[in-house]
Amino acid sequence: MTHPTRTLRVKTPDRVTIAAQEWGNRKGPDILFIHGFSQTHLSWTKQVGSNLADTFHMVTYDLRGHGQWDKPHHAKFYTESSRWADEVMAINDATALRRPVVVGWSYGGRIVTHYLCKYGHERLAAVDYVCPNTNSELTA
């Protein structure tokens, strides 16, 4: 298994600590991978362990309530869309992403949409929805 070049603890604005991982060429173009519901950053093992690492700086993380670190008990930490958007922004800032391509798989697509509703697309190069789950009413 490939190992990240750096593992970080990232604190979100609502004080949830999440685990993030950096992979590949730190000087290359950025890709942020967001996994789906009941998954972890390990969903992206094939991508980060491939020859993409020679060219791209890739970031994965465990969504709140998934994988490593905090799993808040109160429903508000999962039902308020701005918290998901802020989580993506916190990862962007902590890993110094420069206009990343953001890839959202399944539930990760919904999180990308929350981010776009709150922050817009200006800090992103592109968005790639992979089998997204975005068919709910979203508000920022």
mmCIF file of N, CA and C in Angstrom:
data_model
loop_
_atom_site.group_PDB
_atom_site.id
_atom_site.type_symbol
_atom_site.label_atom_id
_atom_site.label_comp_id
_atom_site.label_asym_id
_atom_site.label_seq_id
_atom_site.Cartn_x
_atom_site.Cartn_y
_atom_site.Cartn_z
ATOM 1 N N MET A 1 0.838 -1.188 0.000
ATOM 2 C CA MET A 1 0.000 0.000 0.000
ATOM 3 C C MET A 1 0.879 1.246 0.000
ATOM 4 N N THR A 2 0.459 2.240 -0.753
ATOM 5 C CA THR A 2 1.146 3.517 -0.810
ATOM 6 C C THR A 2 0.886 4.298 0.471
ATOM 7 N N HIS A 3 1.879 5.038 0.920
ATOM 8 C CA HIS A 3 1.724 5.840 2.127
ATOM 9 C C HIS A 3 1.680 7.319 1.768
ATOM 10 N N PRO A 4 0.879 8.097 2.506
ATOM 11 C CA PRO A 4 0.812 9.530 2.212
ATOM 12 C C PRO A 4 2.152 10.200 2.468
ATOM 13 N N THR A 5 2.386 11.306 1.752
ATOM 14 C CA THR A 5 3.594 12.075 1.992
ATOM 15 C C THR A 5 3.459 12.909 3.267
ATOM 16 N N ARG A 6 2.215 13.171 3.658
ATOM 17 C CA ARG A 6 1.961 13.919 4.889
ATOM 18 C C ARG A 6 0.550 13.614 5.363
ATOM 19 N N THR A 7 0.395 13.456 6.679
ATOM 20 C CA THR A 7 -0.915 13.275 7.298
ATOM 21 C C THR A 7 -1.139 14.441 8.243
ATOM 22 N N LEU A 8 -2.339 15.018 8.197
ATOM 23 C CA LEU A 8 -2.633 16.193 9.003
ATOM 24 C C LEU A 8 -3.901 15.994 9.821
ATOM 25 N N ARG A 9 -3.982 16.715 10.914
ATOM 26 C CA ARG A 9 -5.226 16.886 11.658
ATOM 27 C C ARG A 9 -5.723 18.280 11.282
ATOM 28 N N VAL A 10 -6.942 18.341 10.797
ATOM 29 C CA VAL A 10 -7.508 19.615 10.376
ATOM 30 C C VAL A 10 -8.709 19.934 11.263
ATOM 31 N N LYS A 11 -8.716 21.134 11.823
ATOM 32 C CA LYS A 11 -9.820 21.580 12.668
ATOM 33 C C LYS A 11 -10.759 22.420 11.813
ATOM 34 N N THR A 12 -12.033 22.021 11.768
ATOM 35 C CA THR A 12 -13.036 22.764 11.007
ATOM 36 C C THR A 12 -13.529 23.961 11.830
ATOM 37 N N PRO A 13 -14.202 24.928 11.196
ATOM 38 C CA PRO A 13 -14.710 26.075 11.948
ATOM 39 C C PRO A 13 -15.651 25.703 13.096
ATOM 40 N N ASP A 14 -16.344 24.563 12.989
ATOM 41 C CA ASP A 14 -17.226 24.136 14.078
ATOM 42 C C ASP A 14 -16.515 23.209 15.066
ATOM 43 N N ARG A 15 -15.173 23.212 15.012
ATOM 44 C CA ARG A 15 -14.291 22.541 15.975
ATOM 45 C C ARG A 15 -14.270 21.019 15.864
ATOM 46 N N VAL A 16 -14.611 20.487 14.726
ATOM 47 C CA VAL A 16 -14.486 19.052 14.479
ATOM 48 C C VAL A 16 -13.090 18.802 13.908
ATOM 49 N N THR A 17 -12.383 17.819 14.448
ATOM 50 C CA THR A 17 -11.068 17.470 13.938
ATOM 51 C C THR A 17 -11.215 16.309 12.964
ATOM 52 N N ILE A 18 -10.663 16.489 11.762
ATOM 53 C CA ILE A 18 -10.719 15.440 10.743
ATOM 54 C C ILE A 18 -9.303 15.133 10.256
ATOM 55 N N ALA A 19 -9.122 13.943 9.728
ATOM 56 C CA ALA A 19 -7.825 13.498 9.233
ATOM 57 C C ALA A 19 -7.743 13.751 7.730
ATOM 58 N N ALA A 20 -6.630 14.332 7.300
ATOM 59 C CA ALA A 20 -6.378 14.564 5.873
ATOM 60 C C ALA A 20 -5.025 13.965 5.515
ATOM 61 N N GLN A 21 -4.896 13.603 4.246
ATOM 62 C CA GLN A 21 -3.668 12.989 3.762
ATOM 63 C C GLN A 21 -3.251 13.658 2.454
ATOM 64 N N GLU A 22 -1.953 13.900 2.316
ATOM 65 C CA GLU A 22 -1.414 14.423 1.059
ATOM 66 C C GLU A 22 -0.600 13.324 0.384
ATOM 67 N N TRP A 23 -0.670 13.293 -0.924
ATOM 68 C CA TRP A 23 -0.024 12.265 -1.730
ATOM 69 C C TRP A 23 0.632 12.922 -2.940
ATOM 70 N N GLY A 24 1.692 12.319 -3.438
ATOM 71 C CA GLY A 24 2.240 12.701 -4.730
ATOM 72 C C GLY A 24 3.119 13.931 -4.744
ATOM 73 N N ASN A 25 3.125 14.578 -5.899
ATOM 74 C CA ASN A 25 4.022 15.691 -6.223
ATOM 75 C C ASN A 25 3.464 17.004 -5.667
ATOM 76 N N ARG A 26 4.038 17.473 -4.590
ATOM 77 C CA ARG A 26 3.552 18.691 -3.914
ATOM 78 C C ARG A 26 3.555 19.910 -4.836
ATOM 79 N N LYS A 27 4.397 19.913 -5.852
ATOM 80 C CA LYS A 27 4.489 21.058 -6.772
ATOM 81 C C LYS A 27 3.559 20.933 -7.975
ATOM 82 N N GLY A 28 2.910 19.795 -8.102
ATOM 83 C CA GLY A 28 2.034 19.554 -9.248
ATOM 84 C C GLY A 28 0.648 20.134 -9.064
ATOM 85 N N PRO A 29 -0.173 20.046 -10.110
ATOM 86 C CA PRO A 29 -1.567 20.489 -10.005
ATOM 87 C C PRO A 29 -2.293 19.697 -8.914
ATOM 88 N N ASP A 30 -3.249 20.350 -8.269
ATOM 89 C CA ASP A 30 -3.932 19.776 -7.112
ATOM 90 C C ASP A 30 -5.217 19.043 -7.486
ATOM 91 N N ILE A 31 -5.452 17.919 -6.791
ATOM 92 C CA ILE A 31 -6.716 17.191 -6.872
ATOM 93 C C ILE A 31 -7.160 16.903 -5.443
ATOM 94 N N LEU A 32 -8.403 17.244 -5.128
ATOM 95 C CA LEU A 32 -9.002 16.913 -3.832
ATOM 96 C C LEU A 32 -10.044 15.833 -4.059
ATOM 97 N N PHE A 33 -9.854 14.684 -3.416
ATOM 98 C CA PHE A 33 -10.771 13.553 -3.525
ATOM 99 C C PHE A 33 -11.667 13.497 -2.290
ATOM 100 N N ILE A 34 -13.004 13.454 -2.499
ATOM 101 C CA ILE A 34 -13.961 13.372 -1.398
ATOM 102 C C ILE A 34 -14.752 12.076 -1.536
ATOM 103 N N HIS A 35 -14.630 11.216 -0.543
ATOM 104 C CA HIS A 35 -15.264 9.886 -0.585
ATOM 105 C C HIS A 35 -16.758 9.961 -0.297
ATOM 106 N N GLY A 36 -17.418 8.810 -0.401
ATOM 107 C CA GLY A 36 -18.845 8.711 -0.170
ATOM 108 C C GLY A 36 -19.203 8.307 1.249
ATOM 109 N N PHE A 37 -20.499 8.162 1.476
ATOM 110 C CA PHE A 37 -21.043 7.794 2.780
ATOM 111 C C PHE A 37 -20.555 6.413 3.191
ATOM 112 N N SER A 38 -20.219 6.252 4.466
ATOM 113 C CA SER A 38 -19.737 4.996 5.059
ATOM 114 C C SER A 38 -18.441 4.513 4.420
ATOM 115 N N GLN A 39 -17.642 5.431 3.929
ATOM 116 C CA GLN A 39 -16.339 5.103 3.349
ATOM 117 C C GLN A 39 -15.271 5.910 4.079
ATOM 118 N N THR A 40 -14.035 5.838 3.596
ATOM 119 C CA THR A 40 -12.939 6.641 4.135
ATOM 120 C C THR A 40 -12.051 7.084 2.980
ATOM 121 N N HIS A 41 -10.980 7.762 3.323
ATOM 122 C CA HIS A 41 -10.010 8.181 2.307
ATOM 123 C C HIS A 41 -9.428 6.990 1.555
ATOM 124 N N LEU A 42 -9.503 5.813 2.145
ATOM 125 C CA LEU A 42 -8.965 4.611 1.499
ATOM 126 C C LEU A 42 -9.716 4.253 0.216
ATOM 127 N N SER A 43 -10.871 4.864 0.005
ATOM 128 C CA SER A 43 -11.621 4.658 -1.242
ATOM 129 C C SER A 43 -10.801 5.089 -2.455
ATOM 130 N N TRP A 44 -9.828 5.959 -2.232
ATOM 131 C CA TRP A 44 -9.036 6.528 -3.326
ATOM 132 C C TRP A 44 -7.649 5.894 -3.440
ATOM 133 N N THR A 45 -7.438 4.733 -2.826
ATOM 134 C CA THR A 45 -6.124 4.084 -2.818
ATOM 135 C C THR A 45 -5.576 3.856 -4.228
ATOM 136 N N LYS A 46 -6.416 3.406 -5.147
ATOM 137 C CA LYS A 46 -5.929 3.147 -6.510
ATOM 138 C C LYS A 46 -5.471 4.430 -7.190
ATOM 139 N N GLN A 47 -6.170 5.524 -6.943
ATOM 140 C CA GLN A 47 -5.797 6.783 -7.585
ATOM 141 C C GLN A 47 -4.490 7.327 -7.001
ATOM 142 N N VAL A 48 -4.395 7.391 -5.671
ATOM 143 C CA VAL A 48 -3.203 7.979 -5.061
ATOM 144 C C VAL A 48 -1.988 7.065 -5.164
ATOM 145 N N GLY A 49 -2.209 5.778 -5.363
ATOM 146 C CA GLY A 49 -1.112 4.837 -5.503
ATOM 147 C C GLY A 49 -0.676 4.603 -6.939
ATOM 148 N N SER A 50 -1.258 5.347 -7.855
ATOM 149 C CA SER A 50 -0.951 5.166 -9.282
ATOM 150 C C SER A 50 0.133 6.141 -9.726
ATOM 151 N N ASN A 51 0.413 6.116 -11.015
ATOM 152 C CA ASN A 51 1.410 7.045 -11.555
ATOM 153 C C ASN A 51 0.918 8.490 -11.565
ATOM 154 N N LEU A 52 -0.326 8.745 -11.180
ATOM 155 C CA LEU A 52 -0.799 10.114 -11.006
ATOM 156 C C LEU A 52 0.068 10.850 -9.981
ATOM 157 N N ALA A 53 0.602 10.101 -9.010
ATOM 158 C CA ALA A 53 1.418 10.695 -7.949
ATOM 159 C C ALA A 53 2.696 11.330 -8.496
ATOM 160 N N ASP A 54 3.138 10.919 -9.672
ATOM 161 C CA ASP A 54 4.330 11.525 -10.273
ATOM 162 C C ASP A 54 4.072 12.959 -10.698
ATOM 163 N N THR A 55 2.836 13.251 -11.081
ATOM 164 C CA THR A 55 2.487 14.554 -11.637
ATOM 165 C C THR A 55 1.659 15.405 -10.686
ATOM 166 N N PHE A 56 0.710 14.811 -9.977
ATOM 167 C CA PHE A 56 -0.282 15.571 -9.228
ATOM 168 C C PHE A 56 -0.050 15.567 -7.725
ATOM 169 N N HIS A 57 -0.446 16.655 -7.097
ATOM 170 C CA HIS A 57 -0.538 16.751 -5.639
ATOM 171 C C HIS A 57 -1.979 16.380 -5.293
ATOM 172 N N MET A 58 -2.166 15.265 -4.593
ATOM 173 C CA MET A 58 -3.498 14.764 -4.301
ATOM 174 C C MET A 58 -3.761 14.815 -2.804
ATOM 175 N N VAL A 59 -4.986 15.180 -2.459
ATOM 176 C CA VAL A 59 -5.391 15.258 -1.057
ATOM 177 C C VAL A 59 -6.655 14.423 -0.885
ATOM 178 N N THR A 60 -6.647 13.610 0.161
ATOM 179 C CA THR A 60 -7.816 12.839 0.572
ATOM 180 C C THR A 60 -8.104 13.202 2.020
ATOM 181 N N TYR A 61 -9.305 12.912 2.473
ATOM 182 C CA TYR A 61 -9.599 13.099 3.901
ATOM 183 C C TYR A 61 -10.779 12.238 4.285
ATOM 184 N N ASP A 62 -10.917 12.035 5.587
ATOM 185 C CA ASP A 62 -12.053 11.289 6.130
ATOM 186 C C ASP A 62 -13.117 12.298 6.540
ATOM 187 N N LEU A 63 -14.283 12.204 5.920
ATOM 188 C CA LEU A 63 -15.388 13.095 6.261
ATOM 189 C C LEU A 63 -15.715 12.996 7.749
ATOM 190 N N ARG A 64 -16.288 14.057 8.279
ATOM 191 C CA ARG A 64 -16.734 14.018 9.676
ATOM 192 C C ARG A 64 -17.603 12.787 9.895
ATOM 193 N N GLY A 65 -17.361 12.106 10.998
ATOM 194 C CA GLY A 65 -18.128 10.911 11.310
ATOM 195 C C GLY A 65 -17.639 9.655 10.607
ATOM 196 N N HIS A 66 -16.582 9.759 9.831
ATOM 197 C CA HIS A 66 -16.045 8.628 9.080
ATOM 198 C C HIS A 66 -14.554 8.463 9.399
ATOM 199 N N GLY A 67 -14.073 7.242 9.327
ATOM 200 C CA GLY A 67 -12.635 7.008 9.438
ATOM 201 C C GLY A 67 -12.037 7.497 10.743
ATOM 202 N N GLN A 68 -10.916 8.224 10.610
ATOM 203 C CA GLN A 68 -10.172 8.676 11.779
ATOM 204 C C GLN A 68 -10.752 9.963 12.357
ATOM 205 N N TRP A 69 -10.511 10.173 13.612
ATOM 206 C CA TRP A 69 -10.807 11.397 14.354
ATOM 207 C C TRP A 69 -12.261 11.545 14.736
ATOM 208 N N ASP A 70 -12.767 12.777 14.725
ATOM 209 C CA ASP A 70 -14.020 13.084 15.418
ATOM 210 C C ASP A 70 -15.273 12.542 14.726
ATOM 211 N N LYS A 71 -16.192 12.105 15.588
ATOM 212 C CA LYS A 71 -17.505 11.637 15.160
ATOM 213 C C LYS A 71 -18.540 12.305 16.067
ATOM 214 N N PRO A 72 -18.890 13.561 15.789
ATOM 215 C CA PRO A 72 -19.836 14.269 16.647
ATOM 216 C C PRO A 72 -21.161 13.518 16.755
ATOM 217 N N HIS A 73 -21.797 13.625 17.915
ATOM 218 C CA HIS A 73 -23.046 12.898 18.154
ATOM 219 C C HIS A 73 -24.288 13.686 17.762
ATOM 220 N N HIS A 74 -24.240 14.997 17.810
ATOM 221 C CA HIS A 74 -25.431 15.810 17.546
ATOM 222 C C HIS A 74 -25.717 15.878 16.042
ATOM 223 N N ALA A 75 -26.984 15.735 15.673
ATOM 224 C CA ALA A 75 -27.393 15.708 14.254
ATOM 225 C C ALA A 75 -27.005 16.971 13.498
ATOM 226 N N LYS A 76 -26.947 18.115 14.174
ATOM 227 C CA LYS A 76 -26.637 19.369 13.471
ATOM 228 C C LYS A 76 -25.289 19.319 12.763
ATOM 229 N N PHE A 77 -24.361 18.497 13.242
ATOM 230 C CA PHE A 77 -23.049 18.396 12.611
ATOM 231 C C PHE A 77 -23.096 17.704 11.251
ATOM 232 N N TYR A 78 -24.223 17.072 10.944
ATOM 233 C CA TYR A 78 -24.383 16.332 9.691
ATOM 234 C C TYR A 78 -25.501 16.879 8.803
ATOM 235 N N THR A 79 -26.423 17.629 9.374
ATOM 236 C CA THR A 79 -27.586 18.066 8.610
ATOM 237 C C THR A 79 -27.498 19.502 8.102
ATOM 238 N N GLU A 80 -26.566 20.279 8.593
ATOM 239 C CA GLU A 80 -26.422 21.668 8.155
ATOM 240 C C GLU A 80 -25.379 21.741 7.037
ATOM 241 N N SER A 81 -25.822 22.102 5.846
ATOM 242 C CA SER A 81 -24.950 22.062 4.664
ATOM 243 C C SER A 81 -23.730 22.960 4.792
ATOM 244 N N SER A 82 -23.836 24.065 5.515
ATOM 245 C CA SER A 82 -22.686 24.969 5.633
ATOM 246 C C SER A 82 -21.526 24.300 6.368
ATOM 247 N N ARG A 83 -21.813 23.365 7.247
ATOM 248 C CA ARG A 83 -20.735 22.659 7.961
ATOM 249 C C ARG A 83 -19.914 21.806 6.990
ATOM 250 N N TRP A 84 -20.595 21.154 6.039
ATOM 251 C CA TRP A 84 -19.881 20.351 5.038
ATOM 252 C C TRP A 84 -19.038 21.261 4.137
ATOM 253 N N ALA A 85 -19.612 22.383 3.735
ATOM 254 C CA ALA A 85 -18.881 23.346 2.895
ATOM 255 C C ALA A 85 -17.658 23.863 3.632
ATOM 256 N N ASP A 86 -17.813 24.202 4.900
ATOM 257 C CA ASP A 86 -16.692 24.709 5.695
ATOM 258 C C ASP A 86 -15.605 23.652 5.872
ATOM 259 N N GLU A 87 -16.017 22.386 5.939
ATOM 260 C CA GLU A 87 -15.057 21.292 6.063
ATOM 261 C C GLU A 87 -14.150 21.241 4.834
ATOM 262 N N VAL A 88 -14.735 21.354 3.649
ATOM 263 C CA VAL A 88 -13.943 21.360 2.411
ATOM 264 C C VAL A 88 -13.010 22.566 2.395
ATOM 265 N N MET A 89 -13.507 23.736 2.786
ATOM 266 C CA MET A 89 -12.667 24.928 2.822
ATOM 267 C C MET A 89 -11.510 24.749 3.803
ATOM 268 N N ALA A 90 -11.766 24.138 4.946
ATOM 269 C CA ALA A 90 -10.704 23.901 5.936
ATOM 270 C C ALA A 90 -9.621 22.989 5.365
ATOM 271 N N ILE A 91 -10.023 21.966 4.616
ATOM 272 C CA ILE A 91 -9.045 21.076 3.974
ATOM 273 C C ILE A 91 -8.242 21.853 2.930
ATOM 274 N N ASN A 92 -8.936 22.637 2.113
ATOM 275 C CA ASN A 92 -8.258 23.480 1.112
ATOM 276 C C ASN A 92 -7.186 24.336 1.765
ATOM 277 N N ASP A 93 -7.552 25.009 2.835
ATOM 278 C CA ASP A 93 -6.630 25.922 3.505
ATOM 279 C C ASP A 93 -5.472 25.183 4.173
ATOM 280 N N ALA A 94 -5.766 24.086 4.870
ATOM 281 C CA ALA A 94 -4.736 23.355 5.608
ATOM 282 C C ALA A 94 -3.692 22.727 4.691
ATOM 283 N N THR A 95 -4.096 22.368 3.494
ATOM 284 C CA THR A 95 -3.172 21.713 2.564
ATOM 285 C C THR A 95 -2.693 22.654 1.464
ATOM 286 N N ALA A 96 -3.064 23.925 1.557
ATOM 287 C CA ALA A 96 -2.626 24.968 0.617
ATOM 288 C C ALA A 96 -2.933 24.598 -0.839
ATOM 289 N N LEU A 97 -4.139 24.074 -1.062
ATOM 290 C CA LEU A 97 -4.532 23.736 -2.426
ATOM 291 C C LEU A 97 -4.673 24.998 -3.260
ATOM 292 N N ARG A 98 -4.159 24.930 -4.486
ATOM 293 C CA ARG A 98 -4.201 26.053 -5.421
ATOM 294 C C ARG A 98 -5.153 25.688 -6.553
ATOM 295 N N ARG A 99 -6.379 26.117 -6.465
ATOM 296 C CA ARG A 99 -7.384 25.838 -7.496
ATOM 297 C C ARG A 99 -7.418 24.352 -7.869
ATOM 298 N N PRO A 100 -7.794 23.502 -6.929
ATOM 299 C CA PRO A 100 -7.817 22.062 -7.199
ATOM 300 C C PRO A 100 -8.962 21.643 -8.116
ATOM 301 N N VAL A 101 -8.790 20.498 -8.725
ATOM 302 C CA VAL A 101 -9.914 19.756 -9.292
ATOM 303 C C VAL A 101 -10.488 18.993 -8.099
ATOM 304 N N VAL A 102 -11.784 19.126 -7.864
ATOM 305 C CA VAL A 102 -12.422 18.443 -6.735
ATOM 306 C C VAL A 102 -13.244 17.291 -7.289
ATOM 307 N N VAL A 103 -12.963 16.098 -6.770
ATOM 308 C CA VAL A 103 -13.641 14.889 -7.212
ATOM 309 C C VAL A 103 -14.524 14.396 -6.069
ATOM 310 N N GLY A 104 -15.834 14.355 -6.296
ATOM 311 C CA GLY A 104 -16.770 13.883 -5.284
ATOM 312 C C GLY A 104 -17.455 12.614 -5.739
ATOM 313 N N TRP A 105 -17.264 11.544 -4.963
ATOM 314 C CA TRP A 105 -17.850 10.249 -5.307
ATOM 315 C C TRP A 105 -19.061 10.002 -4.410
ATOM 316 N N SER A 106 -20.191 9.671 -5.021
ATOM 317 C CA SER A 106 -21.411 9.323 -4.309
ATOM 318 C C SER A 106 -21.799 10.473 -3.373
ATOM 319 N N TYR A 107 -21.859 10.224 -2.064
ATOM 320 C CA TYR A 107 -22.224 11.280 -1.115
ATOM 321 C C TYR A 107 -21.231 12.451 -1.183
ATOM 322 N N GLY A 108 -19.998 12.175 -1.587
ATOM 323 C CA GLY A 108 -19.008 13.244 -1.768
ATOM 324 C C GLY A 108 -19.470 14.276 -2.780
ATOM 325 N N GLY A 109 -20.289 13.876 -3.755
ATOM 326 C CA GLY A 109 -20.852 14.816 -4.713
ATOM 327 C C GLY A 109 -21.772 15.813 -4.049
ATOM 328 N N ARG A 110 -22.522 15.360 -3.069
ATOM 329 C CA ARG A 110 -23.399 16.265 -2.320
ATOM 330 C C ARG A 110 -22.557 17.284 -1.548
ATOM 331 N N ILE A 111 -21.460 16.836 -0.992
ATOM 332 C CA ILE A 111 -20.587 17.737 -0.242
ATOM 333 C C ILE A 111 -19.970 18.780 -1.163
ATOM 334 N N VAL A 112 -19.567 18.361 -2.364
ATOM 335 C CA VAL A 112 -19.054 19.320 -3.347
ATOM 336 C C VAL A 112 -20.126 20.366 -3.652
ATOM 337 N N THR A 113 -21.356 19.939 -3.799
ATOM 338 C CA THR A 113 -22.446 20.865 -4.090
ATOM 339 C C THR A 113 -22.678 21.833 -2.934
ATOM 340 N N HIS A 114 -22.586 21.354 -1.702
ATOM 341 C CA HIS A 114 -22.693 22.249 -0.542
ATOM 342 C C HIS A 114 -21.605 23.323 -0.618
ATOM 343 N N TYR A 115 -20.388 22.900 -0.949
ATOM 344 C CA TYR A 115 -19.276 23.848 -1.070
ATOM 345 C C TYR A 115 -19.575 24.899 -2.145
ATOM 346 N N LEU A 116 -20.012 24.446 -3.315
ATOM 347 C CA LEU A 116 -20.306 25.373 -4.411
ATOM 348 C C LEU A 116 -21.416 26.352 -4.049
ATOM 349 N N CYS A 117 -22.442 25.872 -3.347
ATOM 350 C CA CYS A 117 -23.540 26.758 -2.941
ATOM 351 C C CYS A 117 -23.060 27.849 -1.993
ATOM 352 N N LYS A 118 -22.141 27.529 -1.111
ATOM 353 C CA LYS A 118 -21.683 28.505 -0.121
ATOM 354 C C LYS A 118 -20.531 29.374 -0.628
ATOM 355 N N TYR A 119 -19.555 28.749 -1.311
ATOM 356 C CA TYR A 119 -18.330 29.463 -1.662
ATOM 357 C C TYR A 119 -18.159 29.750 -3.149
ATOM 358 N N GLY A 120 -18.956 29.123 -3.988
ATOM 359 C CA GLY A 120 -18.807 29.330 -5.419
ATOM 360 C C GLY A 120 -17.651 28.527 -5.985
ATOM 361 N N HIS A 121 -17.313 28.797 -7.231
ATOM 362 C CA HIS A 121 -16.301 28.000 -7.937
ATOM 363 C C HIS A 121 -14.963 28.721 -8.113
ATOM 364 N N GLU A 122 -14.844 29.936 -7.640
ATOM 365 C CA GLU A 122 -13.653 30.747 -7.909
ATOM 366 C C GLU A 122 -12.340 30.107 -7.466
ATOM 367 N N ARG A 123 -12.340 29.360 -6.369
ATOM 368 C CA ARG A 123 -11.097 28.751 -5.872
ATOM 369 C C ARG A 123 -10.856 27.355 -6.427
ATOM 370 N N LEU A 124 -11.694 26.928 -7.384
ATOM 371 C CA LEU A 124 -11.572 25.591 -7.952
ATOM 372 C C LEU A 124 -11.225 25.658 -9.432
ATOM 373 N N ALA A 125 -10.453 24.684 -9.900
ATOM 374 C CA ALA A 125 -10.163 24.575 -11.334
ATOM 375 C C ALA A 125 -11.300 23.845 -12.038
ATOM 376 N N ALA A 126 -11.851 22.820 -11.385
ATOM 377 C CA ALA A 126 -12.918 22.018 -11.983
ATOM 378 C C ALA A 126 -13.556 21.151 -10.908
ATOM 379 N N VAL A 127 -14.709 20.601 -11.232
ATOM 380 C CA VAL A 127 -15.416 19.662 -10.364
ATOM 381 C C VAL A 127 -15.704 18.411 -11.175
ATOM 382 N N ASP A 128 -15.489 17.258 -10.565
ATOM 383 C CA ASP A 128 -15.781 15.978 -11.210
ATOM 384 C C ASP A 128 -16.698 15.188 -10.279
ATOM 385 N N TYR A 129 -17.954 15.026 -10.707
ATOM 386 C CA TYR A 129 -18.909 14.227 -9.947
ATOM 387 C C TYR A 129 -18.813 12.781 -10.430
ATOM 388 N N VAL A 130 -18.542 11.855 -9.504
ATOM 389 C CA VAL A 130 -18.458 10.439 -9.830
ATOM 390 C C VAL A 130 -19.640 9.752 -9.154
ATOM 391 N N CYS A 131 -20.642 9.350 -9.962
ATOM 392 C CA CYS A 131 -21.861 8.730 -9.430
ATOM 393 C C CYS A 131 -22.385 9.508 -8.225
ATOM 394 N N PRO A 132 -22.693 10.795 -8.409
ATOM 395 C CA PRO A 132 -23.019 11.635 -7.253
ATOM 396 C C PRO A 132 -24.396 11.357 -6.676
ATOM 397 N N ASN A 133 -24.501 11.650 -5.408
ATOM 398 C CA ASN A 133 -25.766 11.649 -4.703
ATOM 399 C C ASN A 133 -26.062 13.107 -4.408
ATOM 400 N N THR A 134 -26.723 13.794 -5.331
ATOM 401 C CA THR A 134 -26.979 15.231 -5.172
ATOM 402 C C THR A 134 -28.460 15.562 -5.286
ATOM 403 N N ASN A 135 -29.330 14.567 -5.247
ATOM 404 C CA ASN A 135 -30.741 14.797 -5.506
ATOM 405 C C ASN A 135 -31.535 15.175 -4.264
ATOM 406 N N SER A 136 -31.025 16.123 -3.510
ATOM 407 C CA SER A 136 -31.789 16.642 -2.379
ATOM 408 C C SER A 136 -31.817 18.155 -2.486
ATOM 409 N N GLU A 137 -32.702 18.762 -1.740
ATOM 410 C CA GLU A 137 -32.785 20.212 -1.728
ATOM 411 C C GLU A 137 -31.596 20.758 -0.939
ATOM 412 N N LEU A 138 -30.789 21.597 -1.577
ATOM 413 C CA LEU A 138 -29.592 22.133 -0.932
ATOM 414 C C LEU A 138 -29.734 23.625 -0.730
ATOM 415 N N THR A 139 -29.359 24.064 0.443
ATOM 416 C CA THR A 139 -29.313 25.498 0.716
ATOM 417 C C THR A 139 -28.017 25.795 1.448
ATOM 418 N N ALA A 140 -27.481 26.955 1.196
ATOM 419 C CA ALA A 140 -26.212 27.326 1.846
ATOM 420 C C ALA A 140 -26.428 27.862 3.234
#
